[in-house]
């Protein structure tokens, strides 16, 4: 009898162990599948989630960026048989004080890094007037998300915090955007004293005007004057139609400018920064990196450049793996403009002396504005009240 009881006990324990293991395996699979759907790219989503099972109870732990992500986890588990579980998840945005969850870049160009330290790699840049969502405060650094969804770290003194009400007031305010390659805000009309340097894409708030000059405000309240011919009223400008000539004009204006890893302004760019700057001049927000941009737009066969149209995005990289590492803008007659060492023009025609690279793939942005990863600034809810 004792032997039989012992055998039954061991069997029961083994079955319990198998059940617990199966439960963990099922939950792990569910969370993995959910991540693939809602947070597939670490550049645009924070998701470090794991689970374990003790005494038959599932525990989910780790870090997510948003409350919405946490809600998706709860829903996924609940609808798949895990109605009850220990929730030890940390939601980063909930750790930020409510009045500091939004900000606007106050410098002409803010450099944003991959880690919260000045020696870290440059991840991207953001221009004056760019709204950012603050996800985490790390000492004197902020982990922020930019309008193209990119997540990285910016010095806190590069932005000015805004409450939700202040953000809504800014979205409704009359604003102007810099439309020239580079300029300055000065203390008085015709003055040579600078309030701030300005670059294409900077956004300033309107106060009044004086002749050919506009009296404008930086996001942190500094006042100055900019010539009317160098800016455009933001709401009207952001509704502009797709304009190949405008995009190409910006690209050619940047000829010879230097390469900067992570750069996304007219002062210096990397390859995908160049495409972002050029399309932003037409009011269009592209994704940050070349590999992200390659997943957007209308795909065009990349084996015959005679089928390409001006300002199609050309993607280059490893032919064996298909990994995209570079992007350029098609011009015509097999020529394209890109930033590699400097902004320059090369050819896709192997018979030409300036031939350089053949594309892995091509994306057409024309006709695709409003599709995933290609956003008209006017339609972005961070810039205008919708």
Tab-separated table of C-alpha atoms in Angstrom:
chain	number	residue	atom	x	y	z
A	1	UNK	CA	0.000	0.000	0.000
A	2	UNK	CA	2.825	2.405	0.923
A	3	UNK	CA	4.593	1.688	-2.344
A	4	UNK	CA	1.373	2.276	-4.272
A	5	UNK	CA	0.724	5.570	-2.460
A	6	UNK	CA	4.307	6.712	-3.079
A	7	UNK	CA	4.014	5.863	-6.754
A	8	UNK	CA	0.739	7.793	-7.041
A	9	UNK	CA	2.284	10.777	-5.245
A	10	UNK	CA	5.288	10.804	-7.573
A	11	UNK	CA	2.966	10.532	-10.563
A	12	UNK	CA	0.871	13.447	-9.304
A	13	UNK	CA	3.968	15.571	-8.736
A	14	UNK	CA	5.252	14.721	-12.190
A	15	UNK	CA	1.925	15.645	-13.770
A	16	UNK	CA	1.869	18.920	-11.826
A	17	UNK	CA	5.406	19.674	-12.977
A	18	UNK	CA	4.429	18.964	-16.589
A	19	UNK	CA	1.353	21.168	-16.256
A	20	UNK	CA	3.403	24.032	-14.821
A	21	UNK	CA	6.029	23.622	-17.564
A	22	UNK	CA	3.337	23.546	-20.234
A	23	UNK	CA	1.692	26.615	-18.742
A	24	UNK	CA	4.957	28.544	-18.799
A	25	UNK	CA	5.651	27.381	-22.310
A	26	UNK	CA	2.208	28.475	-23.474
A	27	UNK	CA	2.524	31.886	-21.798
A	28	UNK	CA	6.020	32.391	-23.166
A	29	UNK	CA	4.764	31.599	-26.659
A	30	UNK	CA	1.804	33.951	-26.264
A	31	UNK	CA	4.044	36.792	-25.111
A	32	UNK	CA	6.513	36.128	-27.919
A	33	UNK	CA	3.768	36.170	-30.527
A	34	UNK	CA	2.327	39.354	-29.034
A	35	UNK	CA	5.714	41.079	-29.125
A	36	UNK	CA	6.066	40.164	-32.800
A	37	UNK	CA	2.754	41.922	-33.465
A	38	UNK	CA	2.909	45.017	-31.281
A	39	UNK	CA	6.624	45.619	-30.601
A	40	UNK	CA	8.702	43.952	-33.328
A	41	UNK	CA	11.334	46.701	-33.567
A	42	UNK	CA	13.396	47.710	-30.513
A	43	UNK	CA	14.058	51.074	-32.165
A	44	UNK	CA	10.385	52.026	-31.880
A	45	UNK	CA	9.093	50.071	-28.860
A	46	UNK	CA	10.350	49.116	-25.407
A	47	UNK	CA	9.498	45.513	-24.538
A	48	UNK	CA	11.554	43.395	-22.131
A	49	UNK	CA	8.964	40.933	-20.833
A	50	UNK	CA	9.443	37.474	-19.309
A	51	UNK	CA	7.329	35.066	-17.271
A	52	UNK	CA	7.744	32.282	-14.736
A	53	UNK	CA	5.439	29.893	-12.903
A	54	UNK	CA	5.581	29.057	-9.205
A	55	UNK	CA	3.070	26.924	-7.332
A	56	UNK	CA	0.862	26.854	-10.385
A	57	UNK	CA	0.640	30.674	-10.614
A	58	UNK	CA	1.995	32.571	-13.605
A	59	UNK	CA	4.089	35.684	-12.917
A	60	UNK	CA	4.797	38.198	-15.674
A	61	UNK	CA	7.650	40.618	-15.102
A	62	UNK	CA	9.927	43.055	-16.906
A	63	UNK	CA	9.540	46.431	-18.581
A	64	UNK	CA	7.326	47.953	-21.251
A	65	UNK	CA	7.231	51.508	-22.478
A	66	UNK	CA	3.513	52.288	-22.398
A	67	UNK	CA	0.329	51.495	-20.532
A	68	UNK	CA	-1.174	50.451	-23.855
A	69	UNK	CA	1.452	47.713	-24.167
A	70	UNK	CA	0.670	46.467	-20.680
A	71	UNK	CA	-3.046	46.392	-21.498
A	72	UNK	CA	-2.311	44.318	-24.600
A	73	UNK	CA	-0.461	41.769	-22.437
A	74	UNK	CA	-3.337	41.541	-19.979
A	75	UNK	CA	-5.836	41.064	-22.783
A	76	UNK	CA	-3.711	38.464	-24.577
A	77	UNK	CA	-3.228	36.346	-21.463
A	78	UNK	CA	-6.817	36.694	-20.284
A	79	UNK	CA	-8.310	35.602	-23.597
A	80	UNK	CA	-6.006	32.581	-23.697
A	81	UNK	CA	-6.799	31.026	-20.336
A	82	UNK	CA	-4.649	33.099	-17.970
A	83	UNK	CA	-7.403	35.055	-16.243
A	84	UNK	CA	-5.282	35.411	-13.107
A	85	UNK	CA	-1.547	36.022	-12.919
A	86	UNK	CA	0.924	38.006	-10.858
A	87	UNK	CA	1.611	41.285	-12.639
A	88	UNK	CA	5.113	42.577	-11.882
A	89	UNK	CA	5.450	44.667	-15.028
A	90	UNK	CA	7.002	48.127	-14.914
A	91	UNK	CA	5.463	50.688	-17.286
A	92	UNK	CA	8.114	53.327	-17.913
A	93	UNK	CA	5.798	56.146	-18.978
A	94	UNK	CA	3.869	55.797	-15.712
A	95	UNK	CA	7.074	56.573	-13.799
A	96	UNK	CA	7.285	60.012	-15.433
A	97	UNK	CA	5.412	62.866	-13.652
A	98	UNK	CA	2.222	63.683	-15.537
A	99	UNK	CA	3.306	67.271	-16.275
A	100	UNK	CA	6.569	66.091	-17.837
A	101	UNK	CA	5.358	63.430	-20.266
A	102	UNK	CA	5.574	65.726	-23.279
A	103	UNK	CA	8.214	68.100	-24.524
A	104	UNK	CA	9.222	70.208	-27.515
A	105	UNK	CA	12.777	70.516	-28.796
A	106	UNK	CA	14.058	74.032	-28.060
A	107	UNK	CA	17.390	73.938	-29.939
A	108	UNK	CA	17.767	74.295	-33.694
A	109	UNK	CA	19.088	70.709	-33.668
A	110	UNK	CA	18.990	68.367	-30.686
A	111	UNK	CA	21.328	65.383	-30.801
A	112	UNK	CA	19.727	62.188	-29.519
A	113	UNK	CA	21.887	59.233	-28.480
A	114	UNK	CA	21.567	55.486	-28.150
A	115	UNK	CA	22.382	55.621	-24.429
A	116	UNK	CA	22.052	58.221	-21.686
A	117	UNK	CA	25.608	59.537	-21.962
A	118	UNK	CA	27.366	62.054	-24.170
A	119	UNK	CA	29.936	59.518	-25.382
A	120	UNK	CA	27.226	57.196	-26.718
A	121	UNK	CA	26.562	56.728	-30.413
A	122	UNK	CA	24.316	59.312	-32.072
A	123	UNK	CA	21.006	57.618	-32.827
A	124	UNK	CA	19.184	60.492	-34.480
A	125	UNK	CA	18.484	64.211	-34.242
A	126	UNK	CA	15.361	66.308	-33.752
A	127	UNK	CA	14.714	69.858	-34.911
A	128	UNK	CA	13.439	72.851	-32.967
A	129	UNK	CA	9.673	72.572	-32.603
A	130	UNK	CA	9.633	68.779	-32.801
A	131	UNK	CA	7.213	67.332	-30.214
A	132	UNK	CA	8.545	64.361	-28.238
A	133	UNK	CA	6.923	61.899	-25.852
A	134	UNK	CA	8.927	61.448	-22.647
A	135	UNK	CA	9.050	57.770	-21.700
A	136	UNK	CA	11.726	57.727	-19.001
A	137	UNK	CA	13.841	60.128	-16.964
A	138	UNK	CA	17.429	58.995	-16.434
A	139	UNK	CA	19.276	61.603	-14.407
A	140	UNK	CA	19.927	64.557	-16.709
A	141	UNK	CA	18.734	62.555	-19.727
A	142	UNK	CA	15.311	61.754	-21.126
A	143	UNK	CA	14.348	58.652	-23.038
A	144	UNK	CA	12.030	60.057	-25.681
A	145	UNK	CA	10.031	59.000	-28.709
A	146	UNK	CA	10.065	61.259	-31.751
A	147	UNK	CA	7.209	61.635	-34.278
A	148	UNK	CA	8.750	58.916	-36.482
A	149	UNK	CA	8.409	56.569	-33.439
A	150	UNK	CA	12.172	56.344	-32.851
A	151	UNK	CA	13.178	55.883	-29.190
A	152	UNK	CA	16.502	57.149	-27.822
A	153	UNK	CA	18.042	59.525	-25.254
A	154	UNK	CA	18.270	63.314	-25.320
A	155	UNK	CA	19.744	65.714	-22.728
A	156	UNK	CA	16.862	67.144	-20.697
A	157	UNK	CA	18.121	70.685	-21.332
A	158	UNK	CA	17.502	70.234	-25.079
A	159	UNK	CA	13.724	70.282	-24.639
A	160	UNK	CA	11.084	72.247	-22.774
A	161	UNK	CA	8.454	70.231	-20.901
A	162	UNK	CA	4.797	70.682	-21.793
A	163	UNK	CA	1.651	69.566	-19.994
A	164	UNK	CA	-1.144	68.026	-22.055
A	165	UNK	CA	-3.010	71.356	-21.978
A	166	UNK	CA	0.106	73.252	-23.041
A	167	UNK	CA	0.685	70.797	-25.872
A	168	UNK	CA	-2.873	71.274	-27.102
A	169	UNK	CA	-2.451	75.054	-26.946
A	170	UNK	CA	0.765	74.759	-28.987
A	171	UNK	CA	-0.979	72.574	-31.574
A	172	UNK	CA	-3.682	75.223	-31.998
A	173	UNK	CA	-1.286	78.185	-32.070
A	174	UNK	CA	-0.248	79.995	-35.223
A	175	UNK	CA	3.225	78.699	-36.049
A	176	UNK	CA	5.787	79.119	-38.773
A	177	UNK	CA	8.279	76.641	-40.200
A	178	UNK	CA	11.694	77.486	-41.609
A	179	UNK	CA	11.744	76.641	-45.330
A	180	UNK	CA	15.269	77.758	-46.261
A	181	UNK	CA	18.442	75.724	-45.926
A	182	UNK	CA	19.675	77.745	-42.951
A	183	UNK	CA	18.917	81.062	-41.237
A	184	UNK	CA	18.978	82.947	-37.934
A	185	UNK	CA	16.530	84.442	-35.495
A	186	UNK	CA	17.833	87.898	-34.550
A	187	UNK	CA	17.030	90.226	-31.662
A	188	UNK	CA	15.614	93.011	-33.846
A	189	UNK	CA	14.910	93.471	-37.563
A	190	UNK	CA	18.178	94.036	-39.445
A	191	UNK	CA	20.123	93.233	-36.253
A	192	UNK	CA	23.256	91.082	-36.368
A	193	UNK	CA	22.746	89.777	-32.828
A	194	UNK	CA	21.544	86.170	-32.876
A	195	UNK	CA	18.881	84.633	-30.672
A	196	UNK	CA	19.234	81.213	-32.310
A	197	UNK	CA	20.522	79.656	-35.483
A	198	UNK	CA	17.799	78.041	-37.590
A	199	UNK	CA	17.657	75.186	-40.090
A	200	UNK	CA	15.082	73.835	-42.515
A	201	UNK	CA	12.188	72.336	-40.538
A	202	UNK	CA	12.476	74.426	-37.360
A	203	UNK	CA	9.050	75.454	-36.003
A	204	UNK	CA	8.439	78.756	-34.199
A	205	UNK	CA	5.355	80.324	-32.675
A	206	UNK	CA	3.899	83.556	-34.050
A	207	UNK	CA	3.699	86.719	-31.924
A	208	UNK	CA	3.350	89.608	-34.384
A	209	UNK	CA	5.101	91.167	-37.361
A	210	UNK	CA	6.977	94.246	-38.425
A	211	UNK	CA	7.186	94.946	-42.133
A	212	UNK	CA	9.046	92.131	-43.863
A	213	UNK	CA	9.892	90.563	-40.513
A	214	UNK	CA	7.960	88.150	-38.291
A	215	UNK	CA	8.206	88.396	-34.509
A	216	UNK	CA	8.429	84.748	-33.403
A	217	UNK	CA	8.968	82.647	-30.273
A	218	UNK	CA	11.115	79.584	-29.731
A	219	UNK	CA	9.466	76.697	-27.815
A	220	UNK	CA	11.118	77.891	-24.590
A	221	UNK	CA	9.875	81.461	-25.040
A	222	UNK	CA	12.889	83.261	-26.512
A	223	UNK	CA	11.779	86.097	-28.802
A	224	UNK	CA	13.285	87.243	-32.060
A	225	UNK	CA	12.736	88.193	-35.678
A	226	UNK	CA	12.938	86.160	-38.884
A	227	UNK	CA	12.391	87.413	-42.427
A	228	UNK	CA	9.024	86.372	-43.867
A	229	UNK	CA	10.635	84.997	-47.021
A	230	UNK	CA	12.481	82.364	-44.971
A	231	UNK	CA	9.448	80.767	-43.314
A	232	UNK	CA	5.935	79.577	-44.110
A	233	UNK	CA	2.779	79.370	-42.023
A	234	UNK	CA	2.873	75.818	-40.662
A	235	UNK	CA	-0.727	74.717	-41.169
A	236	UNK	CA	-0.854	75.804	-44.795
A	237	UNK	CA	2.657	74.486	-45.516
A	238	UNK	CA	1.926	71.098	-43.935
A	239	UNK	CA	-1.000	70.538	-46.345
A	240	UNK	CA	1.160	70.911	-49.476
A	241	UNK	CA	0.751	68.437	-52.309
A	242	UNK	CA	3.403	65.885	-53.180
A	243	UNK	CA	6.128	67.763	-55.040
A	244	UNK	CA	9.016	65.832	-56.597
A	245	UNK	CA	10.735	69.077	-57.586
A	246	UNK	CA	10.750	70.358	-54.007
A	247	UNK	CA	12.286	67.128	-52.682
A	248	UNK	CA	14.950	67.085	-55.383
A	249	UNK	CA	15.716	70.781	-54.877
A	250	UNK	CA	16.495	70.117	-51.221
A	251	UNK	CA	18.673	67.121	-52.082
A	252	UNK	CA	20.711	69.120	-54.619
A	253	UNK	CA	20.991	72.035	-52.206
A	254	UNK	CA	22.793	69.670	-49.832
A	255	UNK	CA	25.383	68.539	-52.382
A	256	UNK	CA	28.822	68.332	-50.788
A	257	UNK	CA	27.572	68.529	-47.199
A	258	UNK	CA	29.270	66.236	-44.749
A	259	UNK	CA	28.255	62.797	-43.531
A	260	UNK	CA	27.335	62.475	-39.856
A	261	UNK	CA	26.171	59.180	-38.395
A	262	UNK	CA	22.743	59.902	-36.922
A	263	UNK	CA	22.508	63.328	-38.572
A	264	UNK	CA	19.077	64.473	-39.777
A	265	UNK	CA	19.441	68.168	-40.549
A	266	UNK	CA	20.678	70.378	-43.373
A	267	UNK	CA	23.947	70.838	-41.471
A	268	UNK	CA	24.960	67.168	-41.753
A	269	UNK	CA	23.202	63.867	-42.345
A	270	UNK	CA	23.700	60.166	-42.719
A	271	UNK	CA	22.145	58.372	-45.697
A	272	UNK	CA	18.647	57.950	-44.282
A	273	UNK	CA	18.878	61.357	-42.629
A	274	UNK	CA	19.254	62.843	-46.107
A	275	UNK	CA	16.067	61.180	-47.335
A	276	UNK	CA	14.227	62.339	-44.203
A	277	UNK	CA	15.361	65.947	-44.630
A	278	UNK	CA	14.448	66.007	-48.320
A	279	UNK	CA	10.983	64.554	-47.799
A	280	UNK	CA	10.360	66.749	-44.752
A	281	UNK	CA	10.856	69.774	-47.013
A	282	UNK	CA	7.693	68.501	-48.734
A	283	UNK	CA	5.890	68.035	-45.398
A	284	UNK	CA	6.377	64.261	-45.234
A	285	UNK	CA	7.751	62.329	-42.255
A	286	UNK	CA	9.668	59.166	-43.152
A	287	UNK	CA	10.952	56.464	-40.824
A	288	UNK	CA	14.381	57.016	-39.297
A	289	UNK	CA	16.654	54.241	-40.600
A	290	UNK	CA	17.208	52.913	-44.122
A	291	UNK	CA	16.119	49.403	-43.088
A	292	UNK	CA	12.853	50.859	-41.757
A	293	UNK	CA	12.262	53.015	-44.826
A	294	UNK	CA	12.786	49.926	-47.007
A	295	UNK	CA	9.644	48.393	-45.483
A	296	UNK	CA	7.473	51.322	-46.556
A	297	UNK	CA	6.065	52.616	-49.823
A	298	UNK	CA	5.234	50.870	-53.077
A	299	UNK	CA	7.828	48.225	-53.918
A	300	UNK	CA	9.399	48.568	-57.362
A	301	UNK	CA	11.517	45.892	-59.023
A	302	UNK	CA	15.123	46.943	-58.452
A	303	UNK	CA	16.763	45.239	-61.398
A	304	UNK	CA	16.071	47.866	-64.085
A	305	UNK	CA	16.719	51.511	-63.233
A	306	UNK	CA	14.860	52.576	-66.381
A	307	UNK	CA	11.643	51.788	-64.492
A	308	UNK	CA	12.476	54.134	-61.619
A	309	UNK	CA	10.950	57.584	-61.120
A	310	UNK	CA	12.572	60.693	-59.623
A	311	UNK	CA	12.792	60.592	-55.819
A	312	UNK	CA	12.148	56.853	-55.535
A	313	UNK	CA	14.142	55.506	-52.582
A	314	UNK	CA	16.938	53.132	-53.577
A	315	UNK	CA	18.109	50.648	-50.963
A	316	UNK	CA	21.532	49.025	-50.969
A	317	UNK	CA	23.183	46.385	-48.817
A	318	UNK	CA	24.202	42.739	-48.626
A	319	UNK	CA	23.050	40.778	-51.667
A	320	UNK	CA	23.366	37.438	-49.862
A	321	UNK	CA	21.432	38.312	-46.701
A	322	UNK	CA	19.225	41.064	-48.119
A	323	UNK	CA	20.202	43.304	-45.204
A	324	UNK	CA	19.683	46.990	-46.054
A	325	UNK	CA	22.506	49.309	-44.976
A	326	UNK	CA	22.218	52.341	-47.280
A	327	UNK	CA	19.632	54.472	-49.083
A	328	UNK	CA	19.667	57.089	-51.841
A	329	UNK	CA	17.244	59.157	-53.918
A	330	UNK	CA	16.828	58.426	-57.622
A	331	UNK	CA	17.233	61.366	-60.016
A	332	UNK	CA	17.029	60.345	-63.699
A	333	UNK	CA	19.047	58.627	-66.420
A	334	UNK	CA	20.426	56.130	-63.928
A	335	UNK	CA	21.767	58.817	-61.568
A	336	UNK	CA	21.021	58.990	-57.852
A	337	UNK	CA	21.967	61.272	-54.981
A	338	UNK	CA	23.011	59.921	-51.594
A	339	UNK	CA	25.158	60.635	-48.556
A	340	UNK	CA	28.265	58.462	-48.316
A	341	UNK	CA	31.180	60.449	-46.956
A	342	UNK	CA	29.387	63.483	-48.358
A	343	UNK	CA	26.234	64.168	-50.336
A	344	UNK	CA	27.083	63.262	-53.920
A	345	UNK	CA	25.730	61.832	-57.161
A	346	UNK	CA	26.563	58.407	-58.553
A	347	UNK	CA	25.241	56.124	-61.296
A	348	UNK	CA	23.393	52.830	-61.290
A	349	UNK	CA	24.696	52.080	-64.776
A	350	UNK	CA	27.691	49.712	-64.591
A	351	UNK	CA	28.959	51.159	-67.866
A	352	UNK	CA	29.307	54.649	-66.407
A	353	UNK	CA	32.554	55.799	-64.709
A	354	UNK	CA	30.685	57.005	-61.626
A	355	UNK	CA	28.857	53.707	-61.142
A	356	UNK	CA	28.487	52.767	-57.473
A	357	UNK	CA	26.297	49.954	-56.145
A	358	UNK	CA	23.184	48.253	-57.474
A	359	UNK	CA	20.002	48.437	-55.375
A	360	UNK	CA	18.553	45.538	-53.418
A	361	UNK	CA	15.104	47.111	-53.552
A	362	UNK	CA	13.268	50.304	-54.428
A	363	UNK	CA	10.359	52.053	-52.724
A	364	UNK	CA	8.128	54.651	-54.311
A	365	UNK	CA	6.787	57.245	-51.887
A	366	UNK	CA	4.707	59.074	-54.494
A	367	UNK	CA	1.079	58.001	-54.087
A	368	UNK	CA	1.820	56.294	-50.768
A	369	UNK	CA	1.618	59.209	-48.324
A	370	UNK	CA	-0.637	58.134	-45.480
A	371	UNK	CA	0.396	54.489	-45.608
A	372	UNK	CA	2.438	52.901	-42.823
A	373	UNK	CA	5.654	54.786	-42.100
A	374	UNK	CA	4.906	57.663	-44.497
A	375	UNK	CA	3.055	60.470	-42.712
A	376	UNK	CA	1.949	63.894	-43.864
A	377	UNK	CA	2.944	66.253	-41.059
A	378	UNK	CA	-0.496	67.857	-41.040
A	379	UNK	CA	-2.052	64.474	-40.230
A	380	UNK	CA	0.309	63.673	-37.366
A	381	UNK	CA	-1.606	64.100	-34.079
A	382	UNK	CA	1.468	65.406	-32.253
A	383	UNK	CA	1.486	68.569	-34.401
A	384	UNK	CA	-2.201	69.398	-34.788
A	385	UNK	CA	-5.322	68.720	-32.738
A	386	UNK	CA	-7.305	65.957	-34.438
